[in-house]
Amino acid sequence: MDVELYSILLLPLCSAAIIALFLRSSKWGGATVSVTSAGIALAMAVAAMLSDAKIEAFESRHVLFSLGDFSMNFGVLFDPAAMNMLFVVCFVGFLIHVFSVGYMDKDPCKGRFFAGMSFFMFSMTGLVLSSNLFMMFVFWELVGFSSYALIAHYADTEAARAASKKAFIVNRVGDVGFLLGIIFCQAKFGTTSFSELSQILSQNPSQASTLMGLLLLCGFLGKSAQFPLQVWLPDAMAGPTPVSALIHAATMVAAGVFMLVRLSAVGMLAPDVLDTVAILCALMAFFAGLWALGQNDIKKILAYSTLAHLGLMGVGVSLGYDLAMYHLTMHAFFKATLFLVAGSIIHACCHEQDIYKMGGLFRRMPLTSFVGLLASLSIIAIPYFSGYYSKEAILAASFGKAHITGAVFDQIVFWLVMGAALLTPIYMGRLFFNVFLGKPNSEKAANAKESGIFMILPLLVLGIYSLAGGWSFAYDIFWLDGKMDGLLPSAATQFVGNMLEVHMPALESVQGAGLLAKLALSLTVLGLLAAYFLYGRNRGYDTLQRNVPILYDALKQHGWFDSLYDWYVAKVQQRFAVLLATFADMFLIELLFVRGIGAFCAVIGYGIKGLHVCSANSQVRWFAAGALLLFLLFVAF
Amino acid sequence: MSDIINQFLAPALMLFITGFVGAMLKRNLISLFMCVELMLCGAMLALLSFASAYDDMRGGVFTFFILTIAAAEVAVGLAILTRLFSVAKSVSGNNLGNLRD
Amino acid sequence: MADFSYYIFCAMLLGGALVVLLSRGYVNAAMGMLCSMLGAAGLMVLMQCYFLAFVMVSVYAGSVLVLFVFVVMLIGDVKENSSIWRKIGIVGLWVVLGAFVGWVSPMLSQAAAGLSKTTEVVFLSQAKNYGLVLMTEFMLPFQIAGALLLAAMIGVMVVAKNPSRKKARRELV
């Protein structure tokens, strides 16, 4: 088991190294190596999960170095949560690798791209498999670096360069809090290993400190782009679409959720922290949905949708970490599908990304559109699609909590989640009606053709998963000797499945749960109809933009966060930096201290020199003074 | 006794002090040298004043030696000053601190 | 009468010293020093050290001062320009210090007078005593002084030697 896990981890790293060193300018060499490594990693992951139906957690540990009491361990923890996440990462990752072969066919810098993708796979699997918080932090940063490298793939555009810097820096801001939390944890508990923490905290649950939880939360806020650090994700769409699909939809941004799920399962998150998560993420889910209505770029709409669903996952963490993991898995499937559909369309329309310049693509790209339909129905939460199960679970849990505790706080969270659930069909409908239906609104859309095999195949597979993926969790469909549960290995589903068996009956027994489900469904249909009448019917322009431009512009500002941060950096931080540079550094340190010491020594030197370098008369006087001094000493003693 | 001593000690001290002030304040080196000689002379007189009061020979002999040394010293010092003058063309002590900066 | 000559000699001594202090050129200073030496010799006579007075005049005034005058002849007289204020300042300083001496000196003599005399009384007034003492008790210092004089002579010859003759001889060869 050790060998398999380490090779899943290291194979992409070797692939990245080989591509970076030897295959950068080769036409298809980099792609071949990268896709092969992703495929082998997936095969080994599935094999590891299929080797035994009910795998207990497997852990191994190697000490990297130790300083006194502290030792930095490198180890893998292959427990059900990791299995779930690993399957998602490897499966979606492999399919996106195949997709990129088709998408990047005309790109001149393929080698660099595939090296980055392989390195990302390495970092992400490392993050998933790591057994302690320090290791996780190392891979956290590596994932951030991969994101930085991949967003800046189109390095000659200013937007891409700025976006990659922004992503990295905003992530870093969150990581400061994260690292402080980890250090706090190490100081308090003496270990950061998840299994040991689980043991410690199961004995004494009240030891989890709120401050530590809040600090660790900062990492989540940065990586998963929640308030107030969400500004980087929309800009990150400047990278190639496969990157957006893999990193900024399915896996990397979900790493924050995964971290919270791990910590919550261990017991490290105090109730206050969970409440903070709930309110921040509920607000995000609602507002991101609103802001999606102010965007015309297909990728940006999907980016805001990702923000909203990450918010939903955060709310899920506060309600029960299995719900968050459930939604993470489902979201990975349908969001990756949606991004790949968008990529296929963009590729076919020669990099046209404005939805109001597309249209009528259902006729021209039938397979892509069909998959797009599947994924859209999934995200809107139509029954029996995969998105339905997880979103309904979260909605029901939120309703249940508000009903049971009756606190205003929980009710606010519930209504915000309902609002997010209502907004999803509106913006997705807006996207779908304008992209696929109606008539083409531009030359490029009119000339679109169906994409090649490399792009279609992953799309179809993921489309099937976004339809049927949820069935593995909701129903028990065991086959292959009980080792496969529906479309996923049962090892991967057992983390969520076990908890759901307990959770769901409780949720369904809450008073009014049935009514809630019907209400949610009717709201979905209402939303679709509203989207059709507001945005559909082949207008070719945005209704809001034309009729109520103030509202449209306000939504486009996405909460004025960017303006606020720009102002802060320009006015406050820059001035402080200049103050530090000129006053503290140049004046105080350089002038006063460094040169000052030199000047002081020089002054002493001059003084002493003056004693010796002087005229003959002065030397006579000094001689007399010395003689007198000696005489006085002689007399005194 | 103390009067006898004081009678000759006072001028000796005065001479010494004159020589000392001159050595401090004179600008050219030959005058400075002369003031040093004055100091020596004053010392000799002081020594003799005590010696004659006590009728002790050792004071006198020491004065003798001081005279000898003073003569030798003047000879060597003036030789050096002469050589200095031929090189530096001046015997003003103010400019003569020639250690390299 | 002893008083009168005492004051004359004191005046010569201190007057000469003042001239050395205040004079502008070397020759004036040398003359002042001569006067001072003669005054010193006179005081020595009053102290009844006749031999030493004689040696003083012949060595100090006779050779040392003559050396000074020779060197002044070689170098040439210079006229220092010092202002009258500087001279007044120096004289003032001298007066102050003189007062100080007038205050210190009786104290010193009082302290010295309390010391006991040595048993052996040898008169300084007689020249033969100097010879006796030099040859017996102070033999070593005597010889050392002789060696020192020799060294001084050789040193003077080396310092005063003209190096350009050696260079000229080298260039010939």
mmCIF file of C-alpha atoms in Angstrom, chain A residues 631 635, chain B residues 1-10 12-14 16-17 46 49-50 53-54, chain C residues 100-115:
data_model
loop_
_atom_site.group_PDB
_atom_site.id
_atom_site.type_symbol
_atom_site.label_atom_id
_atom_site.label_comp_id
_atom_site.label_asym_id
_atom_site.label_seq_id
_atom_site.Cartn_x
_atom_site.Cartn_y
_atom_site.Cartn_z
ATOM 1 C CA PHE A 631 55.248 63.137 37.605
ATOM 2 C CA VAL A 635 54.123 61.850 43.480
ATOM 3 C CA MET B 1 67.801 77.184 56.936
ATOM 4 C CA SER B 2 64.575 77.415 55.097
ATOM 5 C CA ASP B 3 65.305 81.010 54.309
ATOM 6 C CA ILE B 4 68.613 80.114 52.775
ATOM 7 C CA ILE B 5 67.024 77.473 50.711
ATOM 8 C CA ASN B 6 64.170 79.691 49.703
ATOM 9 C CA GLN B 7 66.486 82.476 48.748
ATOM 10 C CA PHE B 8 67.985 80.428 45.961
ATOM 11 C CA LEU B 9 65.084 78.126 45.230
ATOM 12 C CA ALA B 10 62.708 80.897 44.209
ATOM 13 C CA ALA B 12 65.526 78.690 40.213
ATOM 14 C CA LEU B 13 61.853 77.857 40.088
ATOM 15 C CA MET B 14 61.133 81.091 38.312
ATOM 16 C CA PHE B 16 62.365 76.914 35.181
ATOM 17 C CA ILE B 17 58.871 78.254 34.747
ATOM 18 C CA ALA B 46 67.440 74.337 42.428
ATOM 19 C CA SER B 49 70.427 75.436 46.439
ATOM 20 C CA PHE B 50 69.593 72.316 48.394
ATOM 21 C CA ALA B 53 72.347 74.276 52.320
ATOM 22 C CA TYR B 54 73.162 70.757 53.413
ATOM 23 C CA PHE C 100 52.457 81.039 42.281
ATOM 24 C CA VAL C 101 56.154 80.388 42.715
ATOM 25 C CA GLY C 102 56.325 82.946 45.464
ATOM 26 C CA TRP C 103 53.656 81.049 47.278
ATOM 27 C CA VAL C 104 54.964 77.528 46.657
ATOM 28 C CA SER C 105 58.641 78.031 47.179
ATOM 29 C CA PRO C 106 58.629 78.915 50.898
ATOM 30 C CA MET C 107 56.486 75.883 51.527
ATOM 31 C CA LEU C 108 58.922 73.665 49.721
ATOM 32 C CA SER C 109 61.852 75.112 51.568
ATOM 33 C CA GLN C 110 60.046 74.699 54.876
ATOM 34 C CA ALA C 111 59.447 71.073 54.061
ATOM 35 C CA ALA C 112 63.011 70.563 52.958
ATOM 36 C CA ALA C 113 64.455 72.276 55.993
ATOM 37 C CA GLY C 114 62.991 69.698 58.277
ATOM 38 C CA LEU C 115 65.044 66.924 56.759
#
